[in-house]
Amino acid sequence: MIVTLAIVPLVLLAIGAPVFLVFLTGVVATMLFVMPLPPAALQQVLFGGLDNYALLAIPFFVFAGELMGSAGIASRLINWALALVGRIPGSLGVATVGASTAVGAISGSSVAAVAALGKTLYPKLVASGYGQERAGGLLASSGAIDIVIPPSIAMILYGLAAEQSIPKLFMAGILPGLLMAAMMAGYVVVSSIAAGIPSESRFDARVAWQATKDAFAALLMPVFVLGGIYNGLFSPTEAGGFACLYAILVALFVYKSMTVADIVRAAGDSAILSAQILIIVACAGVITWMLTTQGLPQAIIGWMTALQLDPVTFLLMVNLVLLLIGCFLDPTSAILVFAPLLVPVAISLGVDPIHFGIIMSVNLAIGMFTPPFGLNIFVAQSVTGLPAHSLYRGVMPFLAVLLAALLVITFVPALSLSLGQAN
Amino acid sequence: MASSNGQGQAAAADVETGGAAISSALKNALGVVLLAVVAVNVVNAGGRYLFGLSFLGADELMVYAVIWLVMGGAVLSLFARSHINVNLAPSYASPRARTLLYVIHDAAAVFACSYVTYASWQFIRKISRLGVESMGLGLPMTVPHAALLFGFGAMTLVAVWMLARDLIALLRAPTAEGRGS
């Protein structure tokens, strides 16, 4: 079974096979050659993985993000962030972090944020005195914030896999996400002073007001979505639907930057991206089902109990393992496979499952830009045209900064739980 | 021989052009489905909060439509080779080595998707005999379950075609360019 459920999938993953096939091939090989199960069970588990109302939030938030991205929102958010921080040394880098955080609060897709911001910001960053490596590294790593800032696809999946409240997870992600952004911005300022990179412009209240007015409709969306969920007006899935309606109205009537045909095209793109995520959800569900029926979670709990681990050591171990996994596997797959295995252990050691969800998300967010396989590195590579090894060097300082943020988030649970518990 | 090779290449190019046009049309169709699901969600939630009206089976309708959407999108993504993956090895491989990797991916897709198609067919035969219906809409459960049969069946066919195409590319002269999409 190790061959079919571990070695075959790892080999397929390493040679670039689609992730859903990585899972499915392992499961089918196990069913055919190792553990005969009725074929109909496979259909039931695959279908059961998709037959879930809460999962509808994923295509909705992907679509809302796509609409806001296509409506020219990225440039408005960049201008807004730059108008607010223009006087700070390295202000363009700080604005990059700020814009990435704002995009994350709209779409929840890290890859989309790196692609959307990278095209506009990379040439400007290089022209402002950031080296190519540093600019590419900043863009690739700032996308990690989007996985933690709500609405987050990773949080929705964790909520489903670990049977936790998605609204609580959304609220719990706000402060850790802002901490990550603040630490990255702090590093950009300090390193810009050291490198002699000047600020872009003096702060001008009129320019800031104009930029805020331009970006207002976009900035209102997270308030509308999170406010609605937090105040019990609608569920995350309903909030996703309303976010789409809001984004359509903004694109058609406020920014007037899209036609009906553009909206259908954006819906088509979102449908494809959602399908690519949700087929992984279905197939990861099958591999988790197989591991669970083999008693793996209980075996891990037993193993951890035998090691007599305290929560601190457990969380450090989890951080190391998840960072490693995050370098190889996208957050969707990693959360779906590992949350059902790790959450029971975390709960047995007294770790709050909401806090654990944030720790998992931050780890996997860091993995998104950790060499050699971090997905955002490849996205930044296609946007900037830089070779991978340049980006590897460029992300290193930001990797160190976000690892420090991870330690704070891991060992200060109040950061994750103070907002979520009030709900 | 050269002529038949040329005709073969032209035919393959025609298939790919036709495939791209169909893909584009299907992608827009999936977009319309997603827009319809959003509309049902907004009308249902709005109706419930504003007028106290709830549409029986709306949740089922949305979920089943999205299951069909997922399978349709998965087929198109397989055809476009755009599924989420760790593409370091293919992007750094030589054209010929990349084609070899694609052959392995295609073979894995044929193996896994054909078995799921078989499993799906077995299951649908069973529930169609039992006449199981959904709770809200009263829809025969064969309809939503058939999404997987259709999706994995279509992915099997696409994968067989891609396997044949990539094998031919691999077996050409060693200097020939690998053709992946």
Coordinates of C-alpha atoms in Angstrom, one line a residue:
Chain A
M1 CA 0.0 0.0 0.0
I2 CA 2.9 2.3 0.6
V3 CA 3.8 1.9 -3.1
T4 CA 0.3 2.8 -4.4
L5 CA -0.7 5.4 -1.9
A6 CA 2.7 7.1 -1.4
I7 CA 5.4 6.3 -3.9
V8 CA 3.3 6.3 -7.1
P9 CA 1.6 9.6 -6.2
L10 CA 4.9 11.2 -5.2
V11 CA 6.6 10.2 -8.4
L12 CA 3.6 11.5 -10.5
L13 CA 3.6 14.8 -8.5
A14 CA 7.4 15.2 -9.1
I15 CA 7.0 14.7 -12.8
G16 CA 4.3 17.3 -13.1
A17 CA 1.1 15.2 -13.4
P18 CA -2.1 17.0 -12.6
V19 CA -2.7 16.9 -8.8
F20 CA -6.1 15.3 -9.1
L21 CA -4.6 12.5 -11.2
V22 CA -1.8 12.1 -8.6
F23 CA -4.5 11.3 -6.0
L24 CA -6.8 9.3 -8.3
T25 CA -4.1 7.1 -9.7
G26 CA -2.9 6.1 -6.2
V27 CA -6.4 5.3 -5.2
V28 CA -7.3 3.3 -8.3
A29 CA -4.0 1.4 -8.1
T30 CA -4.7 0.6 -4.4
M31 CA -8.2 -0.6 -5.2
L32 CA -7.1 -2.7 -8.1
F33 CA -3.9 -4.3 -6.7
V34 CA -3.8 -4.0 -2.9
M35 CA -7.2 -3.5 -1.3
P36 CA -10.2 -4.7 -3.3
L37 CA -13.2 -2.4 -2.6
P38 CA -16.5 -2.3 -4.5
P39 CA -16.0 0.1 -7.5
A40 CA -19.3 1.8 -6.6
A41 CA -17.7 3.1 -3.3
L42 CA -15.3 5.1 -5.4
Q43 CA -18.2 6.9 -7.2
Q44 CA -20.0 7.5 -3.9
V45 CA -16.9 9.1 -2.2
L46 CA -16.1 11.2 -5.2
F47 CA -19.6 12.4 -5.6
G48 CA -19.9 13.0 -1.8
G49 CA -16.8 15.2 -2.0
L50 CA -18.6 17.5 -4.3
D51 CA -22.2 17.2 -3.0
N52 CA -21.7 20.0 -0.4
Y53 CA -23.5 23.3 -0.4
A54 CA -20.6 25.0 1.5
L55 CA -18.3 24.3 -1.5
L56 CA -20.3 26.6 -3.7
A57 CA -18.5 29.5 -1.9
I58 CA -15.3 28.6 -3.9
P59 CA -16.6 29.2 -7.4
F60 CA -18.5 32.3 -6.1
F61 CA -15.4 33.9 -4.5
V62 CA -13.2 32.9 -7.5
F63 CA -15.7 34.6 -9.8
A64 CA -16.0 37.7 -7.6
G65 CA -12.2 38.0 -7.6
E66 CA -12.0 37.5 -11.4
L67 CA -14.6 40.2 -12.0
M68 CA -12.8 42.7 -9.7
G69 CA -9.5 41.8 -11.3
S70 CA -10.9 42.2 -14.9
A71 CA -12.6 45.5 -13.9
G72 CA -9.2 47.2 -13.5
I73 CA -9.2 47.0 -9.8
A74 CA -5.6 46.1 -9.4
S75 CA -4.3 49.5 -10.7
R76 CA -6.8 51.3 -8.5
L77 CA -5.7 49.5 -5.4
I78 CA -2.0 50.1 -6.3
N79 CA -2.7 53.8 -6.7
W80 CA -4.6 53.9 -3.5
A81 CA -1.9 52.1 -1.5
L82 CA 0.8 54.3 -3.0
A83 CA -1.2 57.5 -2.3
L84 CA -1.3 56.5 1.4
V85 CA 2.3 55.4 1.9
G86 CA 4.0 57.6 -0.7
R87 CA 6.3 59.3 1.8
I88 CA 7.7 56.2 3.4
P89 CA 11.1 55.0 2.2
G90 CA 10.6 52.2 -0.2
S91 CA 7.0 53.3 -0.6
L92 CA 6.4 51.4 -3.8
G93 CA 7.4 48.1 -2.1
V94 CA 5.1 48.9 0.8
A95 CA 2.3 49.7 -1.6
T96 CA 2.9 46.3 -3.3
V97 CA 2.3 44.6 0.1
G98 CA -0.7 46.8 0.8
A99 CA -2.2 46.2 -2.7
S100 CA -1.7 42.5 -2.3
T101 CA -3.5 42.5 1.1
A102 CA -6.4 44.4 -0.5
V103 CA -6.6 42.1 -3.4
G104 CA -6.6 39.2 -1.0
A105 CA -9.5 40.7 0.8
I106 CA -11.4 40.6 -2.5
S107 CA -10.4 37.4 -4.2
G108 CA -8.6 35.0 -1.8
S109 CA -6.5 33.6 -4.7
S110 CA -2.8 34.0 -4.1
V111 CA -1.9 33.1 -7.7
A112 CA -4.4 35.7 -9.1
A113 CA -2.9 38.4 -6.9
V114 CA 0.7 37.7 -8.0
A115 CA -0.4 37.7 -11.6
A116 CA -2.5 40.8 -11.5
L117 CA -0.1 42.9 -9.4
G118 CA 3.1 41.6 -11.0
K119 CA 2.3 42.8 -14.5
T120 CA 1.8 46.4 -13.3
L121 CA 4.3 46.6 -10.4
Y122 CA 7.4 44.7 -11.5
P123 CA 8.6 47.3 -14.1
K124 CA 7.8 50.1 -11.7
L125 CA 9.7 48.4 -8.8
V126 CA 12.7 47.8 -11.0
A127 CA 12.7 51.4 -12.2
S128 CA 12.5 52.6 -8.6
G129 CA 15.8 51.0 -7.7
Y130 CA 14.7 47.6 -6.5
G131 CA 16.9 45.0 -8.1
Q132 CA 15.2 42.5 -10.4
E133 CA 15.7 39.7 -7.9
R134 CA 14.3 41.7 -5.0
A135 CA 11.3 43.0 -7.0
G136 CA 10.5 39.5 -8.2
G137 CA 10.9 38.1 -4.7
L138 CA 8.7 40.7 -3.2
L139 CA 5.9 40.0 -5.7
A140 CA 6.1 36.2 -5.4
S141 CA 6.1 36.3 -1.6
S142 CA 3.4 39.1 -1.0
G143 CA 0.8 36.8 -2.6
A144 CA 1.1 34.6 0.5
I145 CA -0.9 37.1 2.5
D146 CA -3.9 36.4 0.3
I147 CA -4.2 32.8 1.6
V148 CA -4.6 34.0 5.1
I149 CA -6.7 37.2 4.6
P150 CA -10.4 36.4 4.3
P151 CA -12.3 35.4 2.2
S152 CA -9.9 32.6 1.8
I153 CA -10.4 29.4 -0.3
A154 CA -7.9 27.6 2.0
M155 CA -10.0 28.5 5.0
I156 CA -13.2 27.3 3.4
L157 CA -11.6 23.9 2.6
Y158 CA -10.1 23.7 6.1
G159 CA -13.5 24.4 7.6
L160 CA -15.0 21.6 5.6
A161 CA -12.2 19.1 6.1
A162 CA -11.9 19.7 9.9
E163 CA -15.6 20.4 10.5
Q164 CA -15.0 23.9 11.8
S165 CA -16.9 27.2 11.4
I166 CA -15.9 29.0 8.2
P167 CA -17.1 32.4 9.5
K168 CA -14.9 31.9 12.6
L169 CA -11.9 30.9 10.4
F170 CA -12.5 34.0 8.3
M171 CA -12.4 36.3 11.3
A172 CA -9.4 34.4 12.8
G173 CA -7.4 35.1 9.6
I174 CA -7.7 38.9 9.8
L175 CA -5.1 39.7 12.4
P176 CA -2.5 37.1 11.4
G177 CA -2.9 38.2 7.7
L178 CA -2.4 41.9 8.8
L179 CA 0.6 40.8 10.9
M180 CA 2.2 39.2 7.9
A181 CA 1.6 42.3 5.8
A182 CA 3.0 44.6 8.5
M183 CA 6.1 42.5 9.0
M184 CA 6.8 42.4 5.2
A185 CA 6.2 46.1 4.9
G186 CA 8.5 46.7 7.9
Y187 CA 11.2 44.7 6.2
V188 CA 10.7 46.6 2.9
V189 CA 11.1 49.9 4.7
V190 CA 14.3 48.9 6.7
S191 CA 15.9 47.3 3.6
S192 CA 15.0 50.3 1.4
I193 CA 16.7 52.7 3.9
A194 CA 19.7 50.4 3.9
A195 CA 19.8 50.3 0.1
G196 CA 19.1 54.0 -0.3
I197 CA 15.8 53.5 -2.2
P198 CA 13.8 56.8 -2.0
S199 CA 10.1 57.3 -1.3
E200 CA 8.0 57.8 -4.4
S201 CA 6.4 61.1 -3.5
R202 CA 5.3 63.3 -0.7
F203 CA 2.0 62.6 0.9
D204 CA -0.7 64.7 -0.6
A205 CA -4.1 64.6 1.1
R206 CA -6.0 65.5 -2.2
V207 CA -4.3 62.7 -4.1
A208 CA -5.0 60.3 -1.3
W209 CA -8.6 61.3 -1.2
Q210 CA -9.0 60.9 -5.0
A211 CA -7.3 57.5 -5.0
T212 CA -9.5 56.4 -2.1
K213 CA -12.6 57.5 -4.0
D214 CA -11.4 55.6 -7.1
A215 CA -10.9 52.4 -5.1
F216 CA -13.8 52.9 -2.8
A217 CA -16.2 50.4 -4.5
A218 CA -13.5 47.7 -4.4
L219 CA -12.5 48.4 -0.8
L220 CA -16.2 48.2 0.2
M221 CA -16.5 44.6 -1.0
P222 CA -14.6 43.0 1.9
V223 CA -16.5 45.1 4.4
F224 CA -19.8 44.1 2.8
V225 CA -18.9 40.4 2.6
L226 CA -17.2 40.0 6.0
G227 CA -19.6 42.3 7.7
G228 CA -22.5 40.3 6.3
I229 CA -21.0 37.0 7.5
Y230 CA -19.9 38.3 10.9
N231 CA -23.3 39.9 11.6
G232 CA -25.1 36.7 10.7
L233 CA -26.8 38.3 7.7
F234 CA -25.7 35.5 5.4
S235 CA -23.6 32.3 5.3
P236 CA -20.2 32.3 3.5
T237 CA -21.8 30.7 0.4
E238 CA -24.6 33.3 0.3
A239 CA -21.9 36.0 0.9
G240 CA -20.0 34.6 -2.1
G241 CA -23.1 34.9 -4.3
F242 CA -23.8 38.5 -3.2
A243 CA -20.1 39.3 -3.7
C244 CA -20.5 38.2 -7.4
L245 CA -23.6 40.3 -7.8
Y246 CA -21.8 43.3 -6.2
A247 CA -18.8 42.8 -8.4
I248 CA -21.0 42.6 -11.6
L249 CA -22.7 45.8 -10.6
V250 CA -19.5 47.6 -9.9
A251 CA -17.9 46.4 -13.1
L252 CA -20.9 47.3 -15.3
F253 CA -22.2 50.5 -13.7
V254 CA -19.5 52.0 -11.4
Y255 CA -16.2 51.4 -13.2
K256 CA -18.0 50.8 -16.5
S257 CA -14.9 48.7 -17.5
M258 CA -16.7 45.5 -18.6
T259 CA -19.4 44.5 -21.0
V260 CA -21.8 41.6 -20.6
A261 CA -19.7 39.6 -23.0
D262 CA -16.6 40.3 -20.7
I263 CA -18.6 39.1 -17.7
V264 CA -19.6 35.8 -19.5
R265 CA -15.9 35.4 -20.4
A266 CA -14.8 36.0 -16.8
A267 CA -17.5 33.6 -15.6
G268 CA -16.1 31.0 -18.0
D269 CA -12.5 31.5 -16.7
S270 CA -13.8 31.3 -13.1
A271 CA -15.7 28.1 -13.9
I272 CA -12.5 26.5 -15.3
L273 CA -10.4 27.5 -12.3
S274 CA -13.1 26.4 -9.9
A275 CA -13.3 23.0 -11.7
Q276 CA -9.5 22.6 -11.3
I277 CA -9.8 23.3 -7.6
L278 CA -13.0 21.2 -7.0
I279 CA -11.8 18.1 -8.9
I280 CA -8.9 18.1 -6.5
V281 CA -11.3 18.4 -3.6
A282 CA -13.2 15.3 -4.8
C283 CA -10.1 13.2 -5.4
A284 CA -8.3 14.3 -2.2
G285 CA -11.5 13.2 -0.4
V286 CA -11.0 9.7 -1.8
I287 CA -7.4 9.4 -0.7
T288 CA -8.4 10.8 2.8
W289 CA -11.2 8.3 3.0
M290 CA -8.8 5.5 2.2
L291 CA -6.2 6.6 4.7
T292 CA -9.0 7.1 7.3
T293 CA -10.4 3.6 6.8
Q294 CA -6.9 2.2 7.3
G295 CA -6.9 4.0 10.7
L296 CA -4.1 6.4 9.9
P297 CA -5.4 9.3 12.1
Q298 CA -5.7 6.9 15.1
A299 CA -2.2 5.6 14.4
I300 CA -0.8 9.1 14.3
I301 CA -2.5 10.0 17.6
G302 CA -1.1 6.8 19.1
W303 CA 2.3 7.6 17.8
M304 CA 2.2 11.2 19.2
T305 CA 0.9 10.0 22.5
A306 CA 3.7 7.5 22.7
L307 CA 6.2 10.3 22.0
Q308 CA 4.6 12.2 24.9
L309 CA 4.8 15.5 22.9
D310 CA 3.7 18.7 24.5
P311 CA 1.7 21.1 22.4
V312 CA 4.7 23.4 21.8
T313 CA 6.9 20.6 20.4
F314 CA 3.9 19.3 18.4
L315 CA 3.2 22.7 16.8
L316 CA 6.9 23.1 16.0
M317 CA 6.9 19.7 14.3
V318 CA 3.7 20.5 12.5
N319 CA 5.3 23.7 11.2
L320 CA 8.3 21.9 9.9
V321 CA 6.3 19.2 8.2
L322 CA 3.8 21.6 6.7
L323 CA 6.5 23.9 5.4
L324 CA 8.1 21.0 3.7
I325 CA 4.7 19.8 2.3
G326 CA 3.9 23.4 1.2
C327 CA 7.0 23.4 -1.0
F328 CA 5.7 20.5 -3.0
L329 CA 1.9 20.6 -2.8
D330 CA -0.6 23.4 -3.4
P331 CA -2.6 24.5 -0.3
T332 CA -5.9 23.1 -1.6
S333 CA -4.5 19.5 -1.8
A334 CA -2.4 19.8 1.4
I335 CA -5.3 21.0 3.5
L336 CA -7.7 18.4 2.2
V337 CA -5.3 15.5 2.8
F338 CA -3.6 16.6 6.0
A339 CA -6.2 18.5 8.0
P340 CA -8.3 15.4 8.7
L341 CA -5.1 13.6 9.8
L342 CA -3.6 16.4 12.0
V343 CA -6.6 18.1 13.5
P344 CA -7.6 15.2 15.8
V345 CA -4.0 15.1 17.1
A346 CA -4.1 18.9 17.6
I347 CA -7.4 18.7 19.5
S348 CA -6.1 15.8 21.7
L349 CA -3.2 18.0 22.7
G350 CA -5.4 20.9 23.6
V351 CA -4.7 23.1 20.5
D352 CA -7.7 25.1 19.4
P353 CA -8.8 23.8 15.9
I354 CA -9.5 27.3 14.7
H355 CA -6.0 28.4 15.7
F356 CA -4.6 25.3 14.1
G357 CA -6.4 26.1 10.9
I358 CA -4.7 29.5 10.8
I359 CA -1.3 27.8 11.5
M360 CA -1.9 25.4 8.7
S361 CA -2.9 28.2 6.3
V362 CA 0.1 30.3 7.1
N363 CA 2.5 27.4 6.7
L364 CA 1.0 26.5 3.3
A365 CA 1.0 30.2 2.3
I366 CA 4.7 30.3 3.0
G367 CA 5.1 27.1 1.0
M368 CA 3.5 28.9 -2.0
F369 CA 6.8 30.8 -2.5
T370 CA 9.3 28.5 -1.0
P371 CA 11.9 27.1 -3.4
P372 CA 12.0 24.9 -5.3
F373 CA 8.3 24.2 -6.1
G374 CA 6.4 27.1 -4.6
L375 CA 3.6 27.8 -7.1
N376 CA 3.9 31.6 -6.9
I377 CA 7.5 31.4 -8.0
F378 CA 6.4 30.0 -11.3
V379 CA 3.7 32.6 -11.6
A380 CA 6.2 35.4 -10.9
Q381 CA 8.6 33.7 -13.3
S382 CA 6.0 34.0 -16.1
V383 CA 5.1 37.6 -15.2
T384 CA 8.6 38.9 -14.7
G385 CA 10.6 36.7 -17.1
L386 CA 13.2 36.1 -14.5
P387 CA 14.9 32.7 -14.2
A388 CA 13.8 30.6 -11.2
H389 CA 17.2 30.8 -9.5
S390 CA 17.0 34.6 -9.4
L391 CA 13.5 34.4 -7.8
Y392 CA 14.8 31.8 -5.3
R393 CA 17.4 34.3 -4.1
G394 CA 14.8 37.1 -4.2
V395 CA 12.3 35.4 -1.9
M396 CA 14.8 34.4 0.8
P397 CA 14.6 37.6 2.9
F398 CA 10.8 37.5 2.8
L399 CA 10.9 33.8 3.7
A400 CA 12.8 34.7 6.8
V401 CA 10.4 37.5 7.7
L402 CA 7.3 35.3 7.2
L403 CA 8.8 32.4 9.2
A404 CA 9.2 34.9 12.1
A405 CA 5.5 35.9 11.6
L406 CA 4.6 32.2 11.6
L407 CA 6.3 31.7 15.0
V408 CA 4.4 34.7 16.4
I409 CA 1.1 33.3 15.0
T410 CA 1.8 29.8 16.3
F411 CA 2.7 30.8 19.9
V412 CA 0.3 33.7 20.3
P413 CA -3.1 32.0 19.9
A414 CA -4.9 35.2 20.9
L415 CA -3.9 36.8 17.6
S416 CA -6.0 34.2 15.8
L417 CA -8.7 33.7 18.3
S418 CA -9.5 37.2 19.7
L419 CA -11.8 38.1 16.7
G420 CA -13.1 34.7 15.9
Q421 CA -14.3 33.9 19.4
A422 CA -16.4 37.0 19.6
N423 CA -18.6 35.6 16.8
Chain B
M1 CA 5.6 8.9 -46.9
A2 CA 6.5 12.6 -46.4
S3 CA 3.2 13.5 -48.0
S4 CA 1.2 11.2 -45.7
N5 CA 3.2 12.7 -42.8
G6 CA 2.2 16.2 -43.9
Q7 CA -1.4 15.2 -44.3
G8 CA -1.3 13.6 -40.8
Q9 CA 0.1 16.8 -39.3
A10 CA -2.5 18.9 -41.1
A11 CA -5.2 16.6 -39.8
A12 CA -3.8 16.9 -36.3
A13 CA -3.7 20.7 -36.6
D14 CA -7.3 20.7 -37.8
V15 CA -8.3 18.6 -34.8
E16 CA -6.5 21.0 -32.5
T17 CA -8.0 24.1 -34.1
G18 CA -11.5 22.6 -34.0
G19 CA -10.8 21.5 -30.4
A20 CA -9.8 25.0 -29.4
A21 CA -13.0 26.5 -30.9
I22 CA -15.2 23.9 -29.2
S23 CA -13.2 24.5 -25.9
S24 CA -13.9 28.2 -26.1
A25 CA -17.6 27.7 -26.7
L26 CA -17.9 25.2 -23.9
K27 CA -16.0 27.5 -21.6
N28 CA -18.5 30.2 -22.2
A29 CA -21.3 27.7 -21.7
L30 CA -19.8 26.9 -18.3
G31 CA -19.7 30.6 -17.6
V32 CA -23.4 30.9 -18.3
V33 CA -24.0 28.0 -15.9
L34 CA -22.0 29.7 -13.2
L35 CA -23.9 32.9 -13.8
A36 CA -27.2 31.0 -13.5
V37 CA -26.0 29.4 -10.2
V38 CA -25.1 32.9 -8.8
A39 CA -28.6 34.1 -9.8
V40 CA -30.3 31.2 -8.1
N41 CA -28.2 31.8 -5.0
V42 CA -28.9 35.6 -4.8
V43 CA -32.7 35.2 -5.6
N44 CA -33.0 32.3 -3.0
A45 CA -31.1 34.1 -0.2
G46 CA -32.7 37.5 -1.0
G47 CA -36.2 36.0 -1.1
R48 CA -35.6 34.3 2.2
Y49 CA -34.4 37.4 4.0
L50 CA -36.6 40.0 2.3
F51 CA -39.9 38.1 1.8
G52 CA -39.6 35.0 4.0
L53 CA -39.8 32.8 0.8
S54 CA -37.5 29.8 0.3
F55 CA -37.3 27.9 -2.9
L56 CA -37.5 24.2 -2.2
G57 CA -34.6 22.4 -3.9
A58 CA -32.6 25.6 -4.7
D59 CA -29.6 24.3 -2.8
E60 CA -29.7 21.0 -4.6
L61 CA -30.1 22.7 -8.0
M62 CA -27.0 24.8 -7.3
V63 CA -24.9 21.9 -6.0
Y64 CA -25.8 19.6 -8.9
A65 CA -25.3 22.3 -11.5
V66 CA -21.8 22.9 -10.0
I67 CA -21.0 19.2 -10.1
W68 CA -21.7 19.2 -13.8
L69 CA -19.7 22.4 -14.2
V70 CA -16.8 20.8 -12.3
M71 CA -16.7 17.8 -14.6
G72 CA -17.1 19.9 -17.7
G73 CA -14.3 22.2 -16.6
A74 CA -12.1 19.2 -15.7
V75 CA -12.5 17.8 -19.2
L76 CA -11.6 21.1 -20.8
S77 CA -8.6 21.6 -18.5
L78 CA -7.3 18.1 -19.3
F79 CA -7.6 18.9 -23.0
A80 CA -5.7 22.2 -22.4
R81 CA -3.2 20.6 -20.1
S82 CA -4.0 23.4 -17.6
H83 CA -4.9 21.4 -14.4
I84 CA -3.1 22.4 -11.2
N85 CA 0.3 20.7 -11.1
V86 CA 3.9 21.1 -10.0
N87 CA 5.3 21.9 -13.4
L88 CA 8.9 22.2 -12.6
A89 CA 10.0 19.0 -14.3
P90 CA 8.1 19.6 -17.6
S91 CA 9.2 23.2 -17.8
Y92 CA 12.9 22.4 -17.4
A93 CA 12.9 19.2 -19.5
S94 CA 14.1 19.0 -23.1
P95 CA 11.3 18.9 -25.6
R96 CA 11.7 15.1 -26.1
A97 CA 11.9 14.4 -22.3
R98 CA 8.8 16.6 -21.8
T99 CA 6.9 14.6 -24.4
L100 CA 7.9 11.4 -22.4
L101 CA 6.6 13.0 -19.2
Y102 CA 3.4 13.9 -21.1
V103 CA 3.0 10.3 -22.2
I104 CA 3.3 9.1 -18.6
H105 CA 0.7 11.7 -17.5
D106 CA -1.6 10.6 -20.4
A107 CA -1.2 7.0 -19.5
A108 CA -2.0 7.7 -15.8
A109 CA -5.1 9.6 -16.9
V110 CA -6.3 6.7 -19.1
F111 CA -5.7 4.3 -16.3
A112 CA -7.4 6.3 -13.5
C113 CA -10.2 7.9 -15.5
S114 CA -11.3 4.7 -17.2
Y115 CA -11.6 2.9 -13.9
V116 CA -13.6 5.7 -12.4
T117 CA -15.9 5.7 -15.5
Y118 CA -16.4 1.9 -14.9
A119 CA -17.1 2.5 -11.2
S120 CA -19.5 5.3 -12.0
W121 CA -21.4 3.2 -14.6
Q122 CA -21.7 0.4 -12.0
F123 CA -23.1 2.8 -9.4
I124 CA -25.5 4.5 -11.8
R125 CA -26.9 1.2 -13.0
K126 CA -27.6 0.3 -9.4
I127 CA -29.4 3.5 -8.4
S128 CA -31.3 3.7 -11.6
R129 CA -32.8 0.2 -10.8
L130 CA -33.7 1.4 -7.3
G131 CA -35.2 4.7 -8.7
V132 CA -33.6 6.9 -6.1
E133 CA -34.7 10.6 -6.2
S134 CA -33.3 13.7 -4.6
M135 CA -34.9 15.1 -1.4
G136 CA -35.7 18.6 -2.6
L137 CA -36.2 18.5 -6.3
G138 CA -37.4 14.9 -6.7
L139 CA -34.8 14.6 -9.4
P140 CA -33.6 11.1 -10.3
M141 CA -30.2 10.8 -8.6
T142 CA -28.8 9.3 -11.8
V143 CA -28.8 12.9 -13.2
P144 CA -26.3 14.4 -10.8
H145 CA -24.3 11.1 -10.6
A146 CA -24.1 11.0 -14.4
A147 CA -21.9 14.1 -14.3
L148 CA -19.1 11.9 -13.0
L149 CA -19.8 9.2 -15.6
F150 CA -19.8 11.9 -18.4
G151 CA -16.8 13.7 -17.0
F152 CA -14.5 10.8 -16.4
G153 CA -15.7 9.1 -19.6
A154 CA -14.9 12.2 -21.6
M155 CA -11.5 12.6 -19.8
T156 CA -10.7 9.0 -20.7
L157 CA -11.4 9.7 -24.4
V158 CA -9.4 12.9 -24.3
A159 CA -6.5 11.1 -22.5
V160 CA -6.5 8.3 -25.1
W161 CA -6.3 10.9 -27.9
M162 CA -3.5 12.8 -26.1
L163 CA -1.6 9.5 -25.4
A164 CA -1.8 8.6 -29.1
R165 CA -0.7 12.1 -30.1
D166 CA 2.2 12.2 -27.6
L167 CA 3.3 8.7 -28.4
I168 CA 3.5 9.5 -32.1
A169 CA 5.5 12.6 -31.3
L170 CA 7.9 10.6 -29.0
L171 CA 8.4 7.9 -31.6
R172 CA 9.4 10.4 -34.3
A173 CA 13.1 11.1 -35.1
P174 CA 15.0 12.0 -31.9
T175 CA 15.6 15.5 -33.2
A176 CA 11.9 16.2 -33.6
E177 CA 10.3 18.7 -31.2
G178 CA 8.0 17.3 -28.6
R179 CA 4.6 18.6 -29.2
G180 CA 2.8 18.9 -25.8
S181 CA 0.1 21.6 -25.7

